[in-house]
Amino acid sequence: MTTFLTRAGRHFCALLVILFALASCGGGGSGVGDLAGVGTGGTGPAAVGIGPISGFGSVIVGGVRYDDSRAVVTDDEGAPRSRLDLRLGMVAEISGSADFTARTGVATAIRYGSEVLGPVTSVNAAANRFSVLGVGVDVVADTVFDERLTGVAALGMGDPVEVYGYYNVATGRFTATRVDSATGASRYTLRGTVSGLDTTRKRFALAGLTIDYAAVPAAQTAALANGQALRVSATRAPAGGVWVIDALTGAARASLAEGEAEIVGRIDSLTSARHFSVEGVSVDATAASVSGTPALGLRVQVEGTVKNGVLQAREVEVSDDGQSETEEFDLTDVIQSFDPATQRFRLRGQLVDASGTVSFEDGSRSDLANGVRIECKGSFDAALGAVRARLIHFER
């Protein structure tokens, strides 16, 4: 992720236009029409950004600051939400407009969604990994945790959690960008791409988990096909390696409109180093300048022109998985809940710890107080359950 955000800070000459499918907005049962076009370049509202949120005070995605003051915010079930529900590390899709030279934009709509919600089924703190619903999850240096969870070691068997991030087809595991406590959740969910569809036994695989959809109404499953992105759900957890679900809906992350485009994601299918798919979007890199070697599961940034639903790439940059890298988050807001004793406070709901070594601009530590507007940059520290401040700029 750090590689992406660093590169995203450069000036782009391409206009980013991403469409996300309306199909994924359903949460309970959905009809056959909700599955049409999933993973095949369906249509939806224009978007200018997709990726994990890395800051606030406008919402920051991909290094671009989007004014979200008038944005309509929804979750992946289509339920209305507040901009204050947005958190660092959530994967968000932003509709609106942007000036990529100035790195600013205006969001008219923001939708965010997770990959898996359910009980923890295994924990390996030493390896920084755990599983939910039997599906593996990897934690990296920039994974953000709910402040009630101080890293993987704080997770217990059966604890309900919600994981935001991306699925790595090479490892068969999710890479978490954010992990939240989900105490009180009444339904469990999983997002993934259908494989091994067996219409006779009414089963398929999703993120490596066997799904039994016999209890789902036939009207919802008539259009099922391998390669579709789905979100499935049930009130009970899997048993014996099989999950019996009672609802499913389309859940394509993004498709591209005709025109100039930029997309960042993981390679989820690969025909060759010049022909592959990123988060369900077909990429033709025949004429592209390619940095690195594309491979299944790797994160890439692709710039080019969309023609007939295929991203004709001019430039492809392959990045590593960021296992040892730490992303810097950027928060701008007025200080709330300031505690002079601990030097902790909140910025737009996010807990910040300024007790360590901090560089101050246009002010000093003594100026920290409730109601003071600052910009804070720092990295997330799971052990602290907070963003550890590195730089604080006072906005006078």
mmCIF file of C-alpha atoms in Angstrom, residues 2 54 88 140-145 324-331 344 350-354 357-358 376-392:
data_model
loop_
_atom_site.group_PDB
_atom_site.id
_atom_site.type_symbol
_atom_site.label_atom_id
_atom_site.label_comp_id
_atom_site.label_asym_id
_atom_site.label_seq_id
_atom_site.Cartn_x
_atom_site.Cartn_y
_atom_site.Cartn_z
ATOM 1 C CA THR A 2 2.857 2.378 0.744
ATOM 2 C CA SER A 54 -5.648 6.917 4.475
ATOM 3 C CA LEU A 88 -8.943 4.656 8.407
ATOM 4 C CA VAL A 140 0.656 -6.169 7.634
ATOM 5 C CA ALA A 141 2.466 -3.142 9.040
ATOM 6 C CA ASP A 142 -0.224 -0.664 8.006
ATOM 7 C CA THR A 143 -3.294 -2.687 9.047
ATOM 8 C CA VAL A 144 -5.510 -0.489 11.239
ATOM 9 C CA PHE A 145 -7.259 -2.034 14.228
ATOM 10 C CA SER A 324 7.544 -4.568 6.285
ATOM 11 C CA GLU A 325 6.401 -1.101 5.291
ATOM 12 C CA THR A 326 4.402 1.292 7.411
ATOM 13 C CA GLU A 327 1.979 3.712 5.820
ATOM 14 C CA GLU A 328 1.663 7.244 7.139
ATOM 15 C CA PHE A 329 -1.865 8.421 7.805
ATOM 16 C CA ASP A 330 -2.978 12.054 7.607
ATOM 17 C CA LEU A 331 -5.710 13.514 9.832
ATOM 18 C CA ARG A 344 -4.077 11.408 23.728
ATOM 19 C CA GLN A 350 -9.680 8.426 15.439
ATOM 20 C CA LEU A 351 -7.603 8.030 18.603
ATOM 21 C CA VAL A 352 -4.200 9.740 18.368
ATOM 22 C CA ASP A 353 -1.239 9.307 20.732
ATOM 23 C CA ALA A 354 1.179 12.271 20.859
ATOM 24 C CA THR A 357 8.653 12.217 19.808
ATOM 25 C CA VAL A 358 6.616 14.661 17.736
ATOM 26 C CA CYS A 376 -1.503 15.227 12.267
ATOM 27 C CA LYS A 377 0.661 12.740 10.381
ATOM 28 C CA GLY A 378 1.712 9.417 11.799
ATOM 29 C CA SER A 379 1.573 5.639 11.586
ATOM 30 C CA PHE A 380 -0.849 3.256 13.220
ATOM 31 C CA ASP A 381 0.439 1.412 16.263
ATOM 32 C CA ALA A 382 -1.677 -1.650 17.037
ATOM 33 C CA ALA A 383 -0.170 -2.014 20.501
ATOM 34 C CA LEU A 384 -1.295 1.529 21.339
ATOM 35 C CA GLY A 385 -4.591 1.150 19.538
ATOM 36 C CA ALA A 386 -3.978 4.605 18.083
ATOM 37 C CA VAL A 387 -2.201 6.616 15.412
ATOM 38 C CA ARG A 388 1.231 7.468 16.793
ATOM 39 C CA ALA A 389 1.780 11.126 15.911
ATOM 40 C CA ARG A 390 4.986 12.032 14.077
ATOM 41 C CA LEU A 391 4.155 15.552 12.905
ATOM 42 C CA ILE A 392 1.540 18.008 14.162
#
